[in-house]
PDB file of C-alpha atoms in Angstrom:
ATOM      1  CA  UNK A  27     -83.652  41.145 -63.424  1.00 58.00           C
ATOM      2  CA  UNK A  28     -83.180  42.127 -59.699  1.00 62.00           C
ATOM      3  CA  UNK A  29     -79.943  44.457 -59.743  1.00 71.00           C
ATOM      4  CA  UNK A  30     -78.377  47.133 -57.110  1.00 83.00           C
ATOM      5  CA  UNK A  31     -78.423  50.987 -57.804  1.00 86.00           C
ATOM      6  CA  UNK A  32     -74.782  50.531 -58.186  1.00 87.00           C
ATOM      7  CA  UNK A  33     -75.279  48.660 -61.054  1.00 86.00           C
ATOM      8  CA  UNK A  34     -77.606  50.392 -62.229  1.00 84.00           C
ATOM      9  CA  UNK A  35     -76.133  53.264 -62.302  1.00 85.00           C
ATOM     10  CA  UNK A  36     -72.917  51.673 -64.447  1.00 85.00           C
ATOM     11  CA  UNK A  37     -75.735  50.353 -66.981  1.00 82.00           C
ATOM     12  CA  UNK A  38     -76.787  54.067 -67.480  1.00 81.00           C
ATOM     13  CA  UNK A  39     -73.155  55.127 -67.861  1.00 82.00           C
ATOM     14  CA  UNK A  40     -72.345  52.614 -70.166  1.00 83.00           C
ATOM     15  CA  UNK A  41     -75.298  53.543 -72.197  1.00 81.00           C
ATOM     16  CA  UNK A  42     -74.344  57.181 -72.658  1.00 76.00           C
ATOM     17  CA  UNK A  43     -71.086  56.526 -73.724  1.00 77.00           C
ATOM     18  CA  UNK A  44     -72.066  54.583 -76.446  1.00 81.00           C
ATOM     19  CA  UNK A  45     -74.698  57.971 -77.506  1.00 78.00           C
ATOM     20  CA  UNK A  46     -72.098  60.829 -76.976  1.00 72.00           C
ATOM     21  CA  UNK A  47     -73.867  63.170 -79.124  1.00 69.00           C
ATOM     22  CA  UNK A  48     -76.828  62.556 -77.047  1.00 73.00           C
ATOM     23  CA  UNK A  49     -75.439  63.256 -74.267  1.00 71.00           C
ATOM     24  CA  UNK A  50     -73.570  66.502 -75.326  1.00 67.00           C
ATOM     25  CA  UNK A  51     -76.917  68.207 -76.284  1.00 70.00           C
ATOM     26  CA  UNK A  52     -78.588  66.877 -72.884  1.00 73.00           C
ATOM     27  CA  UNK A  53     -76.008  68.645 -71.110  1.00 67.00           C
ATOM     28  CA  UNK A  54     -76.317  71.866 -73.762  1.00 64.00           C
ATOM     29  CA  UNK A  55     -80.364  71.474 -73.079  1.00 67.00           C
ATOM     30  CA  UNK A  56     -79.345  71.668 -69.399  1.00 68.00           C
ATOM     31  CA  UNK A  57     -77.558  74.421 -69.400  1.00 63.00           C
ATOM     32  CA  UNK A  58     -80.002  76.274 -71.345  1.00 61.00           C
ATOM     33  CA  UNK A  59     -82.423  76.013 -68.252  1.00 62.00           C
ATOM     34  CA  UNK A  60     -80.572  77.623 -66.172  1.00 61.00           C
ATOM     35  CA  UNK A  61     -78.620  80.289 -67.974  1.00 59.00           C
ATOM     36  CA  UNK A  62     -79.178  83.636 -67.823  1.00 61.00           C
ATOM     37  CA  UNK A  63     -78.019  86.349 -70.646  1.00 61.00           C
ATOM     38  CA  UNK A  64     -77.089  89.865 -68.688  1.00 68.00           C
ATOM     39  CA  UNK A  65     -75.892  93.140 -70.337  1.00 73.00           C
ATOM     40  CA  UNK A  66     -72.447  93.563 -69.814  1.00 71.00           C
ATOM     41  CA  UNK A  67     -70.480  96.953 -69.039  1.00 71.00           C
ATOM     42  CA  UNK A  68     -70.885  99.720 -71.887  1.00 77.00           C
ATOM     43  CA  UNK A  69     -67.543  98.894 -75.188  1.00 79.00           C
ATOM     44  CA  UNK A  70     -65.314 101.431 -74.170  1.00 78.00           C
ATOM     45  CA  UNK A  71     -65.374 104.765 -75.956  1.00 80.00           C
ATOM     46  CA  UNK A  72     -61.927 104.483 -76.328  1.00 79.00           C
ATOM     47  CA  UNK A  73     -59.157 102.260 -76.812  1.00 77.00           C
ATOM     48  CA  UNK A  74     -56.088 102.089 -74.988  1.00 79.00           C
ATOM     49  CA  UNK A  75     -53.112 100.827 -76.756  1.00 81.00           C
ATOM     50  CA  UNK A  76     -49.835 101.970 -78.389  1.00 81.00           C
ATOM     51  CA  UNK A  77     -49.665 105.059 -80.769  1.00 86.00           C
ATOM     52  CA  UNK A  78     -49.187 104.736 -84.086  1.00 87.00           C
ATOM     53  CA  UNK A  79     -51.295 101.865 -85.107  1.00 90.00           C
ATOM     54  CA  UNK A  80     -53.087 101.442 -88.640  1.00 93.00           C
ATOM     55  CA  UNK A  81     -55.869 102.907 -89.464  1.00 95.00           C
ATOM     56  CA  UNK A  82     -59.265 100.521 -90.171  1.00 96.00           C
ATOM     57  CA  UNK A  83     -62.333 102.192 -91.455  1.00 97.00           C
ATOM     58  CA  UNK A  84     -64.836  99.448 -90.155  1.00 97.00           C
ATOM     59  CA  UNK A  85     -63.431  99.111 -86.647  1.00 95.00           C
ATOM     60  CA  UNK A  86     -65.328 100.079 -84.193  1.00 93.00           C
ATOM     61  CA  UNK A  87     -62.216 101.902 -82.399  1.00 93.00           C
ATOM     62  CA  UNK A  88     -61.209 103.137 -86.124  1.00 94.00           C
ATOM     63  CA  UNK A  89     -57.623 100.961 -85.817  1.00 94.00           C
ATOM     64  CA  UNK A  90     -56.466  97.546 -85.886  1.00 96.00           C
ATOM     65  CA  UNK A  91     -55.083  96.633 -82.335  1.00 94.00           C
ATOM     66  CA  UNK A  92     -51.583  95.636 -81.432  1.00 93.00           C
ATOM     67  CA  UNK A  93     -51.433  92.354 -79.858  1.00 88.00           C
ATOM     68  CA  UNK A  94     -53.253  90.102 -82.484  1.00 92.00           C
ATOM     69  CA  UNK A  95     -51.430  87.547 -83.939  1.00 89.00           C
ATOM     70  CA  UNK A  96     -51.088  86.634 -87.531  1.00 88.00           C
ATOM     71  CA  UNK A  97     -54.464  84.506 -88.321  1.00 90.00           C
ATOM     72  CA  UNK A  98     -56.624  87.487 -86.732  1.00 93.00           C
ATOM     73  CA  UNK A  99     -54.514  90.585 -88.371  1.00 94.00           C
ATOM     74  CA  UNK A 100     -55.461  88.363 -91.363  1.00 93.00           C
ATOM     75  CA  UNK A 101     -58.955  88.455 -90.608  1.00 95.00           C
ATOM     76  CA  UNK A 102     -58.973  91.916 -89.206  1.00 96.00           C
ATOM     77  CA  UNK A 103     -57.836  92.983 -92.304  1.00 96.00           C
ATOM     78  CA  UNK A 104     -60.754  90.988 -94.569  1.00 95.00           C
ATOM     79  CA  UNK A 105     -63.382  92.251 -92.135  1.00 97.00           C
ATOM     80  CA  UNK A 106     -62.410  95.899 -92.847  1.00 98.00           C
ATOM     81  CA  UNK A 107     -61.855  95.724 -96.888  1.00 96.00           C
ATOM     82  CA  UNK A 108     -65.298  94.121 -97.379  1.00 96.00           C
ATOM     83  CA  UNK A 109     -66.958  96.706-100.169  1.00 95.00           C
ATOM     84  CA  UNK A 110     -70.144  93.852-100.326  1.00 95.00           C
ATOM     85  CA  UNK A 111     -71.830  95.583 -97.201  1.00 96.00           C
ATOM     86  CA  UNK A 112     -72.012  92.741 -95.335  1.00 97.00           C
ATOM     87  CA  UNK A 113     -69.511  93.902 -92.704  1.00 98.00           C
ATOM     88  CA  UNK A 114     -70.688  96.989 -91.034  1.00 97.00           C
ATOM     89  CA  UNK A 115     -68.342  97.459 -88.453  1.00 97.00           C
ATOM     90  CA  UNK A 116     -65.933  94.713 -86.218  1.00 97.00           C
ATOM     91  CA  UNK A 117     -64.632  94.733 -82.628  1.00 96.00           C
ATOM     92  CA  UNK A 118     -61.666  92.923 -81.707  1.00 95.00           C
ATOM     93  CA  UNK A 119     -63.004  91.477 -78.184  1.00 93.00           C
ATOM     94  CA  UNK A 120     -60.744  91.887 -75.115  1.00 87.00           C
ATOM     95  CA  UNK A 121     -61.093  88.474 -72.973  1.00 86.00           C
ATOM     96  CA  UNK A 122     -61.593  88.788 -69.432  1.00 82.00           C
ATOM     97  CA  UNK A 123     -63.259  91.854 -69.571  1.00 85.00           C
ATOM     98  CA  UNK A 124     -67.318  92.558 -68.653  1.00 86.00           C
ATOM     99  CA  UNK A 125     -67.986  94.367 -71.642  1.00 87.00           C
ATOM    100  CA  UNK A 126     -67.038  91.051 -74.157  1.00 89.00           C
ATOM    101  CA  UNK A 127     -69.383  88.693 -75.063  1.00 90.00           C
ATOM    102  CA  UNK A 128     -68.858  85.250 -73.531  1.00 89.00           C
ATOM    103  CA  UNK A 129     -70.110  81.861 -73.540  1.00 88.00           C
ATOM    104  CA  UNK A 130     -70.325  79.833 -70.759  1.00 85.00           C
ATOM    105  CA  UNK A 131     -68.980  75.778 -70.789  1.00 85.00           C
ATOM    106  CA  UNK A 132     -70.079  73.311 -69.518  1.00 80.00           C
ATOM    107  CA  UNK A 133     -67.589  72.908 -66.706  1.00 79.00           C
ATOM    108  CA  UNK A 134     -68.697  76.644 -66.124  1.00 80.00           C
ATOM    109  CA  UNK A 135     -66.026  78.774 -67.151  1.00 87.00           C
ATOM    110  CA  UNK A 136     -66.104  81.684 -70.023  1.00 89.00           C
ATOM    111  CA  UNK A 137     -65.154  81.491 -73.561  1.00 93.00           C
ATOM    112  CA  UNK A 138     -64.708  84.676 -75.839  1.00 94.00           C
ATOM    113  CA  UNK A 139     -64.699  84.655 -78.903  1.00 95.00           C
ATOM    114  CA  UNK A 140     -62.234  86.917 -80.758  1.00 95.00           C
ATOM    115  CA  UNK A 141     -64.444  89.375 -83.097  1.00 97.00           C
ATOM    116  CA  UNK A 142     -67.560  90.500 -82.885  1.00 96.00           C
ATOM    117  CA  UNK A 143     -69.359  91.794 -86.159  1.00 97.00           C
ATOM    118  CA  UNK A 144     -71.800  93.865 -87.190  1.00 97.00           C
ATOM    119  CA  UNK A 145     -73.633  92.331 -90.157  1.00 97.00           C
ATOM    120  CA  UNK A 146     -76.595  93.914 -92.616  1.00 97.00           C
ATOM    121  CA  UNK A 147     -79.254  91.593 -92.730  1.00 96.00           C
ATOM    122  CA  UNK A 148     -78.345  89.305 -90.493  1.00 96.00           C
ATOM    123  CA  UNK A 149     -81.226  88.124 -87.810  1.00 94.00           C
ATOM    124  CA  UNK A 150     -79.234  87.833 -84.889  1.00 93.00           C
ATOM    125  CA  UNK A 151     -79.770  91.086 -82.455  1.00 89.00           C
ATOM    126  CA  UNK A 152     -78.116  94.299 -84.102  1.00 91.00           C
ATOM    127  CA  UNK A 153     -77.248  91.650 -86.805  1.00 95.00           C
ATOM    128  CA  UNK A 154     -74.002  90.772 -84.040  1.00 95.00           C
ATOM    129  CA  UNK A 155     -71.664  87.874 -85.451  1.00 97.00           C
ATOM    130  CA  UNK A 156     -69.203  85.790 -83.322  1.00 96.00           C
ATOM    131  CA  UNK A 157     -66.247  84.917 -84.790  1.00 97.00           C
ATOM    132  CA  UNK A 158     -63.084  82.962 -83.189  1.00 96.00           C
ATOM    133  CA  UNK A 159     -59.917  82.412 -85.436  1.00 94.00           C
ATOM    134  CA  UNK A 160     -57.354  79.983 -84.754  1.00 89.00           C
ATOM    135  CA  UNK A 161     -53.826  80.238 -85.499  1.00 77.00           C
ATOM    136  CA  UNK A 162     -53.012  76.296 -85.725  1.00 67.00           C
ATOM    137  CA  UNK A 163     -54.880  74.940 -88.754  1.00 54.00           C
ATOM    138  CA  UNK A 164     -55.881  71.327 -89.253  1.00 51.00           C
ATOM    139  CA  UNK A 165     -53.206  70.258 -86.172  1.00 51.00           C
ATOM    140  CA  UNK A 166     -52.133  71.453 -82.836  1.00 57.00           C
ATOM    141  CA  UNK A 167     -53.993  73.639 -80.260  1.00 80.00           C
ATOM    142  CA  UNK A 168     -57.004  73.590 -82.586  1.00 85.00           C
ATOM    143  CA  UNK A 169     -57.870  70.321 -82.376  1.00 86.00           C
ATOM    144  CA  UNK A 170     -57.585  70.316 -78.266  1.00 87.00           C
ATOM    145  CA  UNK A 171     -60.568  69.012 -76.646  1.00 86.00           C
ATOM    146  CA  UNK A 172     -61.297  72.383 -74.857  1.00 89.00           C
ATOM    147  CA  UNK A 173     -61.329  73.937 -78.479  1.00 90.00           C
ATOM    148  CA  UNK A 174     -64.037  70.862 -79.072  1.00 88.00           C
ATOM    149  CA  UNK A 175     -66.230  71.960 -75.885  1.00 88.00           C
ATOM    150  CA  UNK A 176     -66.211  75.416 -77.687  1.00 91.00           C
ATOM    151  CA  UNK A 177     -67.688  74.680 -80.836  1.00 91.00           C
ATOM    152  CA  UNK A 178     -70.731  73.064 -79.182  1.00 87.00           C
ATOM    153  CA  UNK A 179     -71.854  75.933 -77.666  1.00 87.00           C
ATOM    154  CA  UNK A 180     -73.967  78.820 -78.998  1.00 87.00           C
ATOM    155  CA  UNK A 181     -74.544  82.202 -77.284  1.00 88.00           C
ATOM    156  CA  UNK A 182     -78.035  82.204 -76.216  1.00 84.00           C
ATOM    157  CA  UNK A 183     -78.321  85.670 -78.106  1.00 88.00           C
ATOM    158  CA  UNK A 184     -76.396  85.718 -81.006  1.00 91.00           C
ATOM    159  CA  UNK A 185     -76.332  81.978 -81.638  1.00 90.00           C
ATOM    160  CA  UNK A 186     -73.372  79.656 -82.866  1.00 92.00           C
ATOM    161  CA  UNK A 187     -69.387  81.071 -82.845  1.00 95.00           C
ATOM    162  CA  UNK A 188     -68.281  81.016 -86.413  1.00 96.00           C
ATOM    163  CA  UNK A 189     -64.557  79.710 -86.616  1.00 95.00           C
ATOM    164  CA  UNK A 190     -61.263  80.813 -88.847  1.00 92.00           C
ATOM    165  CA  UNK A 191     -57.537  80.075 -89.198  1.00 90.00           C
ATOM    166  CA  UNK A 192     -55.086  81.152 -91.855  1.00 86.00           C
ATOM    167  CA  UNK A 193     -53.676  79.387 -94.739  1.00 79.00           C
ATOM    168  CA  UNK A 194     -50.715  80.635 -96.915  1.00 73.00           C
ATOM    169  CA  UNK A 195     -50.759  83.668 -98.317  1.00 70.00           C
ATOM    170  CA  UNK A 196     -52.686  85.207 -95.324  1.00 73.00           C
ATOM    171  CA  UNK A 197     -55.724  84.295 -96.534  1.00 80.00           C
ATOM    172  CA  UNK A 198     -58.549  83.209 -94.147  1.00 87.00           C
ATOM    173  CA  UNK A 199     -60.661  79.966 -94.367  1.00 89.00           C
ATOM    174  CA  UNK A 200     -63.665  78.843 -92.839  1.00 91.00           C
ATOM    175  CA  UNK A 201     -63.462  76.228 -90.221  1.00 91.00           C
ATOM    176  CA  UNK A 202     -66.320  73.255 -89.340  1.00 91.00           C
ATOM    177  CA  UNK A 203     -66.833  71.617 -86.659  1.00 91.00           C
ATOM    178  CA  UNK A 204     -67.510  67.775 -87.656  1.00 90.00           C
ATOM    179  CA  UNK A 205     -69.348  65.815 -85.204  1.00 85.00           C
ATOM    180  CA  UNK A 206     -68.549  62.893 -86.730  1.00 86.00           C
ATOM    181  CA  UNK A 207     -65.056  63.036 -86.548  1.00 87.00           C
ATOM    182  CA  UNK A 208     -64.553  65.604 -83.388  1.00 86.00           C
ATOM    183  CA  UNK A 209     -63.219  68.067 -85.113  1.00 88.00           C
ATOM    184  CA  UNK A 210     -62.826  70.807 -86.924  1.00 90.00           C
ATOM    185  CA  UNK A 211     -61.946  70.694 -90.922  1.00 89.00           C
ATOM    186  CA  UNK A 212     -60.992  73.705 -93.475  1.00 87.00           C
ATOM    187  CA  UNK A 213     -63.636  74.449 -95.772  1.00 86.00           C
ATOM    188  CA  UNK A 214     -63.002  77.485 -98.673  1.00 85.00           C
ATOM    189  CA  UNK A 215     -62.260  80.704 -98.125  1.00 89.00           C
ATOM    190  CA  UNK A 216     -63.950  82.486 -95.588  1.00 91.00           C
ATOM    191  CA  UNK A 217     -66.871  83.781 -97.089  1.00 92.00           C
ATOM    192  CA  UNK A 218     -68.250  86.850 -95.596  1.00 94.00           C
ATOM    193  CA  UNK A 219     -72.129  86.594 -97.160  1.00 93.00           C
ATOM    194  CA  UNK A 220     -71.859  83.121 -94.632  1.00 93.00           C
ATOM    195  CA  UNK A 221     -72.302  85.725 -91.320  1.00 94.00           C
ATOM    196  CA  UNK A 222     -75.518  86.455 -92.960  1.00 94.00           C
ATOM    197  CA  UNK A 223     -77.386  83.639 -92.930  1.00 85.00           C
ATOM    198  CA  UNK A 224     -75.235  80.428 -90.599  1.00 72.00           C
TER     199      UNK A 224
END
């Protein structure tokens, strides 16, 4: 049927709206061609921040940091009392900085996640986890479609971003992405043995 490249092109449009998951991991498969993984600057030796904060044993700077809100004090705090051996130390990432790992969206700018772990047995590079923790739940900010463009990207090195919020009593749960649905539900408890293998 004889047809303009205007119309066309609308055809091809309409199309990929109708396969959005398609389309999101044609534009992931895109990205991976031309994306680059560099070393970023040396973690600081040392951290500057307030005196007087809590000591934790598994942090890589040997204290919790001020200026984490509730959900990742939370999580802070189940990183460092894991006696399984599945946590071997944690950094609270700094965003903005060159020495914090980043992802790159699709629209080009940087995401950081909020921890990264060291894990025993873990494949990844120096078994390195990625973990970002919400402080919104099932509603709000969590649910934003930025937060949606975030879950669909993996590092190139140290794969997908795991993802947290709080519940009650403090204690953290796992977050999903569903694709079905886009986005996220609560699963159980955040389960630290999951960092091995996910």
């Amino acid at each position: 049927m004889p047809t303009d490249e205007r119309m066309l092109r609308r055809g091809v449009a309409l199309a990929a709206l109708e396969q959005q998951p398609a389309m999101r991991e044609a534009v992931r498969a895109a990205q991976r061609l031309r994306m680059t993984v560099e070393n970023g600057d040396q973690i600081p030796l040392n951290l500057v921040d307030i005196e007087g904060l809590q000591r934790a044993d598994k942090a890589a700077h040997g204290v919790f940091p001020s200026g984490m809100n509730r959900p990742e004090s939370a999580f802070a705090q189940l990183l460092d009392k894991d006696s399984t051996g599945t946590v071997l130390w944690w950094l609270r990432c700094t965003e903005n900085t060159k020495w914090a790992p980043k992802l790159v969206l699709p629209d080009g700018s940087n995401f950081f996640p909020d921890f990264a772990v060291g894990v025993a047995r873990r494949s990844k590079p120096d078994g390195i986890a990625l973990i970002e923790i919400k402080d919104d739940g099932e509603t709000g900010r969590l649910q934003s479609d930025r937060n949606t463009i975030k879950a669909r990207v993996d590092h190139s090195t140290y794969g997908k971003v795991f993802w947290g919020t709080v519940h009650g009593e403090d204690l953290p749960v796992r977050l999903l992405f569903d694709d079905r649905v886009n986005r996220f539900v609560s699963t159980n408890m955040f389960d630290l043995a999951s960092l091995v293998y996910d």
